[in-house]
Coordinates of C-alpha atoms in Angstrom, one line a residue:
X146 CA 34.8 72.5 88.0
X147 CA 38.3 70.5 87.5
X148 CA 37.8 66.6 88.1
X149 CA 39.5 66.4 91.1
X150 CA 36.9 68.2 93.4
X151 CA 33.9 66.0 91.4
X152 CA 32.2 63.3 94.1
X153 CA 32.4 59.9 92.9
X154 CA 28.5 60.0 92.0
X155 CA 29.4 62.7 89.1
X156 CA 32.7 61.3 88.2
X157 CA 31.2 57.4 88.2
X158 CA 28.0 59.1 85.8
X159 CA 30.6 61.5 83.4
X160 CA 32.4 58.7 82.7
X161 CA 29.2 56.3 82.1
X162 CA 28.5 58.9 79.6
X163 CA 32.0 59.3 77.9
X164 CA 32.5 63.2 79.4
X165 CA 35.2 62.0 81.1
X166 CA 38.0 59.5 81.0
X167 CA 39.4 57.7 83.6
X168 CA 42.8 59.1 82.3
X169 CA 42.0 62.4 83.1
X170 CA 40.4 62.1 86.3
X171 CA 43.7 60.5 87.5
X172 CA 46.0 62.1 86.2
X173 CA 44.0 65.3 87.8
X174 CA 44.0 63.9 91.8
X175 CA 47.9 62.6 90.9
X176 CA 48.5 66.6 90.2
X177 CA 46.4 67.4 93.2
X178 CA 48.5 64.8 94.9
X179 CA 51.8 66.5 93.7
X180 CA 50.1 70.4 94.8
X181 CA 49.4 69.2 98.9
X182 CA 50.7 66.2 99.4
X183 CA 53.5 68.1 100.4
X184 CA 51.8 70.0 103.1
X185 CA 48.7 67.2 103.9
X186 CA 51.2 64.1 104.3
X187 CA 48.1 62.1 103.8
X188 CA 49.6 59.7 102.0
X189 CA 52.3 56.5 102.9
X190 CA 52.9 56.3 99.2
X191 CA 51.9 57.4 95.9
X192 CA 51.5 54.1 93.1
X193 CA 51.4 57.1 90.4
X194 CA 53.1 54.9 87.4
X195 CA 50.3 52.0 88.7
X196 CA 47.4 53.7 89.5
X197 CA 48.2 55.4 85.6
X198 CA 48.0 51.7 83.7
X199 CA 45.1 50.9 85.7
X200 CA 43.6 54.0 84.7
X201 CA 44.3 53.3 81.0
X202 CA 42.8 49.3 81.8
X203 CA 39.6 51.1 83.2
X204 CA 39.5 53.6 80.1
X205 CA 40.2 50.7 77.1
X206 CA 37.8 48.3 78.8
X207 CA 34.9 51.3 79.1
X208 CA 35.5 52.1 75.8
X209 CA 35.1 48.3 75.1
X210 CA 31.9 47.8 76.5
X211 CA 33.0 46.0 79.4
X212 CA 32.2 48.7 81.9
X213 CA 32.1 46.7 85.9
X214 CA 30.5 50.2 87.9
X215 CA 30.0 52.6 89.0
X216 CA 33.9 52.2 90.6
X217 CA 35.4 51.6 87.5
X218 CA 38.0 54.4 86.2
X219 CA 37.5 55.7 90.0
X220 CA 40.6 56.5 91.9
X221 CA 41.0 55.8 95.3
X222 CA 43.2 55.6 98.8
X223 CA 43.0 52.3 101.1
X224 CA 44.3 52.5 104.8
X225 CA 47.9 51.3 105.4
X226 CA 46.7 48.5 107.7
X227 CA 45.2 47.0 103.8
X228 CA 46.7 44.6 102.7
X229 CA 47.1 44.6 98.3
X230 CA 49.2 42.0 97.3
X231 CA 53.1 43.3 96.6
X232 CA 52.4 46.5 98.1
X233 CA 53.3 47.4 101.3
X234 CA 51.6 47.1 104.7
X235 CA 53.0 49.1 107.3
X236 CA 51.0 50.0 109.7
X237 CA 52.6 53.7 109.1
X238 CA 54.9 52.4 112.0
X239 CA 59.0 51.3 112.6
X240 CA 57.6 47.9 113.6
X241 CA 56.3 47.0 110.2
X242 CA 59.2 48.1 108.0
X243 CA 59.6 46.4 104.4
X244 CA 56.6 44.4 105.4
X245 CA 54.4 43.2 102.1
X246 CA 51.8 41.7 101.2
X247 CA 51.4 38.5 100.0
X248 CA 47.6 38.7 98.7
X249 CA 45.0 41.0 98.6
X250 CA 42.4 41.6 101.5
X251 CA 39.0 41.4 100.7
X252 CA 38.0 45.1 100.6
X253 CA 41.6 45.2 98.2
X254 CA 40.6 42.5 95.9
X255 CA 36.6 43.7 95.3
X256 CA 37.6 47.1 94.8
X257 CA 39.8 45.5 91.9
X258 CA 37.0 43.5 90.9
X259 CA 35.2 46.8 90.8
X260 CA 37.4 48.2 89.1
X261 CA 38.2 50.9 91.3
X262 CA 42.1 52.8 90.5
X263 CA 44.6 52.5 93.8
X264 CA 46.1 55.5 94.1
X265 CA 48.8 54.4 96.7
X266 CA 48.1 54.0 100.7
X267 CA 47.1 57.1 103.3
X268 CA 48.9 57.3 106.4
X269 CA 47.3 56.4 110.0
X270 CA 47.8 56.9 113.8
X271 CA 50.2 54.2 114.4
X272 CA 48.7 50.6 113.8
X273 CA 45.4 52.6 114.5
X274 CA 46.0 53.4 117.8
X275 CA 45.0 56.8 118.1
X276 CA 42.8 60.0 118.0
X277 CA 45.2 62.6 115.5
X278 CA 47.6 60.9 113.0
X279 CA 50.3 63.4 113.8
X280 CA 51.9 63.0 111.1
X281 CA 49.1 63.9 108.7
X282 CA 47.6 67.8 108.8
X283 CA 44.1 69.0 108.7
X284 CA 42.9 69.6 105.4
X285 CA 41.8 72.8 106.5
X286 CA 44.3 74.7 108.8
X287 CA 47.8 72.9 108.9
X288 CA 48.1 73.5 112.2
X289 CA 45.3 71.0 113.8
X290 CA 45.6 67.8 113.7
X291 CA 44.0 65.6 110.8
X292 CA 42.0 63.7 113.8
X293 CA 42.6 59.7 113.4
X294 CA 43.3 57.2 113.2
X295 CA 42.3 57.3 109.2
X296 CA 43.5 60.7 109.2
X297 CA 45.3 60.4 105.4
X298 CA 42.6 59.1 104.4
X299 CA 40.3 61.8 105.8
X300 CA 42.4 64.2 104.5
X301 CA 43.2 63.0 101.4
X302 CA 39.5 63.1 100.3
X303 CA 38.2 66.6 101.8
X304 CA 42.2 67.2 99.9
X305 CA 40.5 66.3 96.4
X306 CA 43.4 63.8 96.7
X307 CA 41.2 60.9 96.5
X308 CA 37.9 60.5 94.8
X309 CA 37.3 58.2 97.8
X310 CA 39.0 56.3 100.1
X311 CA 39.0 53.4 103.0
X312 CA 39.1 53.5 106.3
X313 CA 39.1 51.4 109.7
X314 CA 36.8 52.0 112.7
X315 CA 37.6 50.5 116.5
X316 CA 36.0 53.7 118.6
X317 CA 35.1 56.4 115.3
X318 CA 38.4 56.7 113.9
X319 CA 36.5 56.9 110.4
X320 CA 33.8 59.5 111.9
X321 CA 36.2 61.8 113.7
X322 CA 38.6 62.6 111.4
X323 CA 35.8 63.0 108.6
X324 CA 33.6 64.6 110.9
X325 CA 37.3 67.0 111.3
X326 CA 37.8 67.1 107.3
X327 CA 34.0 68.0 106.3
X328 CA 33.4 65.1 104.7
X329 CA 31.4 61.8 105.2
X330 CA 32.7 59.2 107.1
X331 CA 29.9 55.8 107.3
X332 CA 31.4 52.6 110.0
X333 CA 29.3 50.0 109.1
X334 CA 27.3 47.2 111.2
X335 CA 29.0 45.2 112.8
X336 CA 31.1 42.6 110.1
X337 CA 29.0 43.5 107.3
X338 CA 32.2 44.5 105.8
X339 CA 35.2 42.1 105.9
X340 CA 38.5 43.0 107.3
X341 CA 40.6 39.6 106.4
X342 CA 43.9 41.1 105.1
X343 CA 43.0 43.9 107.4
X344 CA 45.8 44.6 110.7
X345 CA 43.6 44.3 113.6
X346 CA 43.3 46.9 116.7
X347 CA 40.8 45.6 118.5
X348 CA 38.8 42.4 116.9
X349 CA 35.3 42.6 118.5
X350 CA 35.3 46.5 118.2
X351 CA 37.5 46.4 114.6
X352 CA 35.1 47.8 111.3
X353 CA 36.4 48.7 107.5
X354 CA 34.1 51.3 105.9
X355 CA 34.5 54.2 103.5
X356 CA 35.3 58.1 103.4
X357 CA 33.3 59.7 100.5
X358 CA 32.1 64.0 99.7
X359 CA 28.6 62.5 99.9
X360 CA 26.4 59.7 101.6
X361 CA 25.7 58.9 98.2
X362 CA 28.8 58.2 97.3
X363 CA 29.7 56.3 100.7
X364 CA 26.1 53.6 99.1
X365 CA 28.4 52.8 96.1
X366 CA 31.3 51.5 97.9
X367 CA 29.3 49.7 100.9
X368 CA 27.0 48.0 97.9
X369 CA 30.7 46.8 96.7
X370 CA 32.3 45.6 99.4
X371 CA 29.1 44.3 101.3
X372 CA 28.9 40.5 101.6
X373 CA 30.1 37.2 103.4
X374 CA 33.6 36.8 104.0
X375 CA 34.5 33.0 104.9
X376 CA 37.8 34.3 106.3
X377 CA 36.3 36.4 108.6
X378 CA 34.7 34.8 112.0
X379 CA 32.4 38.0 112.3
X380 CA 31.5 38.7 108.5
X381 CA 27.8 38.6 108.6
X382 CA 25.5 36.6 105.9
X383 CA 23.4 39.6 104.7
X384 CA 21.2 39.2 101.6
X385 CA 23.5 41.5 99.1
X386 CA 21.8 44.6 99.2
X387 CA 22.2 48.1 96.9
X388 CA 22.7 50.8 99.3
X389 CA 22.4 53.5 97.1
X390 CA 19.2 55.7 98.6
X391 CA 16.5 56.8 95.9
X392 CA 15.7 60.5 95.5
X393 CA 14.2 63.0 97.5
X394 CA 14.4 64.7 100.1
X395 CA 10.6 63.8 102.1
X396 CA 11.5 61.9 105.8
X397 CA 7.6 61.8 106.5
X398 CA 7.0 59.3 109.3
X399 CA 10.9 58.6 110.4
X400 CA 11.6 58.9 113.6
X401 CA 14.5 60.5 115.3
X402 CA 16.0 60.4 118.3
X403 CA 17.7 62.8 119.9
X404 CA 19.3 62.6 123.5
X405 CA 18.7 64.0 126.0
X406 CA 21.8 62.5 127.9
X407 CA 25.5 61.6 126.8
X408 CA 26.2 62.7 123.3
X409 CA 24.8 66.4 124.0
X410 CA 26.9 66.9 127.4
X411 CA 30.4 68.4 127.2
X412 CA 29.7 69.7 123.5
X413 CA 31.5 73.5 121.9
X414 CA 28.8 75.5 121.6
X415 CA 28.6 75.6 118.0
X416 CA 29.4 71.9 118.0
X417 CA 25.7 72.0 119.8
X418 CA 24.3 75.0 117.7
X419 CA 25.2 73.6 114.3
X420 CA 24.5 69.8 114.7
X421 CA 20.8 70.7 116.5
X422 CA 20.1 73.3 113.0
X423 CA 20.3 70.6 111.5
X424 CA 18.7 67.6 113.1
X425 CA 15.5 70.5 112.9
X426 CA 16.0 70.8 109.0
X427 CA 15.6 66.8 109.3
X428 CA 12.4 67.6 111.1
X429 CA 11.2 69.6 108.8
X430 CA 11.5 67.2 105.8
X431 CA 9.0 65.3 107.2
X432 CA 11.5 63.5 110.1
X433 CA 9.4 62.9 114.1
X434 CA 11.7 64.2 117.2
X435 CA 11.8 62.3 120.3
X436 CA 14.2 62.6 123.0
X437 CA 15.8 59.2 124.3
X438 CA 17.9 58.5 127.1
X439 CA 21.1 57.2 126.2
X440 CA 21.1 54.1 128.3
X441 CA 24.7 52.6 130.7
X442 CA 26.4 55.8 129.8
X443 CA 28.5 55.8 132.5
X444 CA 30.4 52.7 131.5
X445 CA 30.9 53.4 127.9
X446 CA 34.5 54.6 128.2
X447 CA 35.1 52.1 130.5
X448 CA 34.1 49.5 128.5
X449 CA 34.9 50.9 125.3
X450 CA 39.3 50.5 126.7
X451 CA 38.2 47.2 128.8
X452 CA 37.9 46.3 125.6
X453 CA 39.7 47.6 123.1
X454 CA 43.0 48.0 125.4
X455 CA 43.3 44.2 125.9
X456 CA 42.7 43.1 122.2
X457 CA 45.4 45.3 121.3
X458 CA 48.4 44.4 123.1
X459 CA 47.5 40.0 122.7
X460 CA 47.6 41.3 118.9
X461 CA 51.3 42.8 119.7
X462 CA 52.5 40.2 122.4
X463 CA 55.4 39.4 120.4
X464 CA 56.5 42.6 118.7
X465 CA 55.8 44.3 122.6
X466 CA 58.7 41.8 123.4
X467 CA 60.9 41.8 120.3
X468 CA 61.1 45.3 119.4
X469 CA 59.0 47.8 122.0
X470 CA 61.9 50.8 120.9
X471 CA 60.1 50.4 117.6
X472 CA 57.0 51.7 118.6
X473 CA 55.9 55.0 119.3
X474 CA 55.7 56.4 122.8
X475 CA 52.3 57.2 122.6
X476 CA 51.3 53.9 121.3
X477 CA 53.7 51.7 123.8
X478 CA 52.4 53.0 126.3
X479 CA 48.8 51.9 125.7
X480 CA 50.4 48.4 124.7
X481 CA 52.1 47.2 128.3
X482 CA 48.6 48.9 130.1
X483 CA 47.3 46.3 128.7
X484 CA 49.5 43.4 130.1
X485 CA 48.0 45.1 133.7
X486 CA 45.0 44.6 132.5
X487 CA 42.9 41.0 134.7
X488 CA 41.4 38.1 132.4
X489 CA 38.2 39.3 135.1
X490 CA 38.4 43.1 134.2
X491 CA 38.3 41.8 130.5
X492 CA 35.7 39.1 130.7
X493 CA 33.4 42.2 132.8
X494 CA 33.8 44.2 129.8
X495 CA 32.5 41.9 127.6
X496 CA 29.5 41.4 130.2
X497 CA 28.9 44.7 130.2
X498 CA 28.9 45.6 126.3
X499 CA 26.2 42.1 125.7
X500 CA 24.1 44.6 128.6
X501 CA 24.8 47.7 126.2
X502 CA 24.0 46.0 122.9
X503 CA 20.2 45.1 124.7
X504 CA 19.1 48.6 126.2
X505 CA 20.0 49.8 122.8
X506 CA 18.4 47.5 120.7
X507 CA 15.2 48.1 123.0
X508 CA 15.6 52.2 123.0
X509 CA 16.0 51.4 119.1
X510 CA 12.3 49.7 119.1
X511 CA 11.6 54.1 119.9
X512 CA 13.4 55.7 116.9
X513 CA 14.7 54.6 113.8
X514 CA 17.6 56.1 114.7
X515 CA 19.6 58.4 116.8
X516 CA 20.9 62.4 115.4
X517 CA 24.0 63.9 117.3
X518 CA 27.3 65.1 117.2
X519 CA 30.2 63.1 116.0
X520 CA 32.9 64.8 118.0
X521 CA 32.0 67.7 120.6
X522 CA 34.1 70.0 119.2
X523 CA 36.4 70.3 116.3
X524 CA 39.8 70.1 115.0
X525 CA 42.0 71.2 118.0
X526 CA 46.0 72.6 117.6
X527 CA 48.5 69.5 117.1
X528 CA 49.9 69.0 120.0
X529 CA 47.2 70.0 122.6
X530 CA 46.9 67.4 124.9
X531 CA 43.8 69.0 126.7
X532 CA 40.2 70.2 126.3
X533 CA 39.4 72.3 129.0
X534 CA 35.0 72.7 129.0
X535 CA 33.3 75.7 130.2
X536 CA 32.9 73.9 133.4
X537 CA 36.1 73.8 134.2
X538 CA 36.5 69.9 133.7
X539 CA 39.6 69.2 131.8
X540 CA 39.5 66.6 129.5
X541 CA 42.3 64.2 127.2
X542 CA 42.1 65.4 123.3
X543 CA 41.8 61.4 123.1
X544 CA 39.2 60.9 125.2
X545 CA 37.1 63.2 123.9
X546 CA 37.3 61.9 120.4
X547 CA 36.1 58.6 121.5
X548 CA 33.7 59.6 123.7
X549 CA 30.0 60.2 120.9
X550 CA 31.6 57.6 118.7
X551 CA 32.6 54.4 120.5
X552 CA 29.2 53.2 121.5
X553 CA 29.0 52.2 117.8
X554 CA 31.6 50.0 117.3
X555 CA 31.2 48.3 121.6
X556 CA 27.6 48.4 120.1
X557 CA 28.1 47.1 116.6
X558 CA 25.2 49.6 115.1
X559 CA 25.9 50.9 111.9
X560 CA 27.1 55.1 112.7
X561 CA 27.5 57.7 109.5
X562 CA 28.9 61.3 110.1
X563 CA 27.8 64.0 107.4
X564 CA 29.2 67.4 107.5
X565 CA 26.6 70.4 108.9
X566 CA 29.0 73.3 108.9
X567 CA 31.8 74.7 109.8
X568 CA 33.1 76.8 113.8
X569 CA 33.8 81.1 113.5
X570 CA 37.4 79.7 112.8
X571 CA 36.0 77.9 109.3
X572 CA 36.3 74.5 111.0
X573 CA 34.2 71.4 109.7
X574 CA 31.9 69.6 112.4
X575 CA 30.6 66.4 112.0
X576 CA 26.7 65.4 113.0
X577 CA 26.3 61.5 113.1
X578 CA 23.5 58.9 112.2
X579 CA 23.4 56.2 114.5
X580 CA 20.7 53.1 113.9
X581 CA 19.5 49.4 114.1
X582 CA 22.1 46.7 113.0
X583 CA 21.9 46.4 109.3
X584 CA 20.0 49.9 109.4
X585 CA 22.5 51.5 106.8
X586 CA 19.8 52.2 104.1
X587 CA 18.1 54.3 106.7
X588 CA 21.3 56.6 107.6
X589 CA 22.0 57.1 104.3
X590 CA 18.3 57.9 103.6
X591 CA 18.4 60.3 106.3
X592 CA 21.8 61.3 105.2
X593 CA 21.4 61.9 101.5
X594 CA 17.8 63.8 102.6
X595 CA 20.3 65.9 104.9
X596 CA 22.9 66.9 101.9
X597 CA 19.7 67.6 99.6
X598 CA 19.1 70.9 101.1
X599 CA 22.0 72.1 103.8
X600 CA 22.6 75.1 103.8
X601 CA 25.3 75.8 100.7
X602 CA 28.4 76.5 104.1
X603 CA 28.1 73.4 104.8
X604 CA 29.1 72.1 101.6
X605 CA 32.7 74.3 100.7
X606 CA 35.8 72.3 100.5
X607 CA 39.5 72.5 102.0
X608 CA 41.7 74.3 99.4

């Protein structure tokens, strides 16, 4: 096994025990980038010299007994919405050409303090306003979409071009590309990770989170990043926690909700079969399966778009008027559509969200988590605009991809996407686990237990 293939957890252990140096690991990942990046286009830029310098510093500090923790010396990527002082934050858009950040975002500063090695910025769907990241190619099949908007981050991790990466998630933008590329994506509870210095799409739906190879990796990153930041008005004052899941696979007593409605409607049969097998595996580990009715399903997509569209348009109001031609056509259309929405529309969406949160809280009195597909189908071909389901229903690709992930954004609940296998074309399938607010430990425990016993076919890596 090459160093670039190691999980974060394995790499951190190898560095701690001096079996691997940060320089060796970073060089291996950079060599992998040189090999695969021309085909995948996951990165906006790669700062190889800066990364090697940081790796040498990490190696020196660790040798001197100043190891800062499991992220020290680990190479990673940041979605191109996340500010790093002195570096460009372009949001993969011509609108931001030449823009450079003056200060670090909170999450970038915390990663730097933890000793992580920044490789570069990863591509996003322009301003995170889309579910495909069209400039980036799927790590398993370059003729297919990467998923979005954190497509660059997911592809980088899946292809061994980063040991971990950060993304953002407004309607599924961490979990969708993670599922489509066979990696783990965690959208934490709203406000658990600070967003200061992160370009916004929709302030009341935006989340920052890790994309990794395992749930244990995600837990290590979450532990390093969680904590209150007064510069983010939504930041929670949750107590510090170590999210690393305990050893073992016993899930006795865990109540896993299996949706009767919504989450298995208009889902590809191979996706449904893989997810239901994974749910059965949770049962075999001791969990109790409980059928649940997802509340207010008819309002989910209307509320998601009713909140996101006007908030995004408000953020882009000035540039939409001054440099509209610099936006990509699909993003510009959505931003212009936001100008047609009334204050009443927005307020109705806010009221519906409040009711939805209350109903979800009642549902979670009956179960500890919910298990469901992350997305209803695997990665579609690049340029494909619609999906036709077995009953003849035609659905837009973006609508399909956001449909199952957006409830966690509306309600602010944490959601973890875990790979559970591949379809007959060899494309990855993801299962998402949804929990109560601040229920990350439960999700990570269940995801970690499943990973210890899942079939080897679910563990295959992108070439």
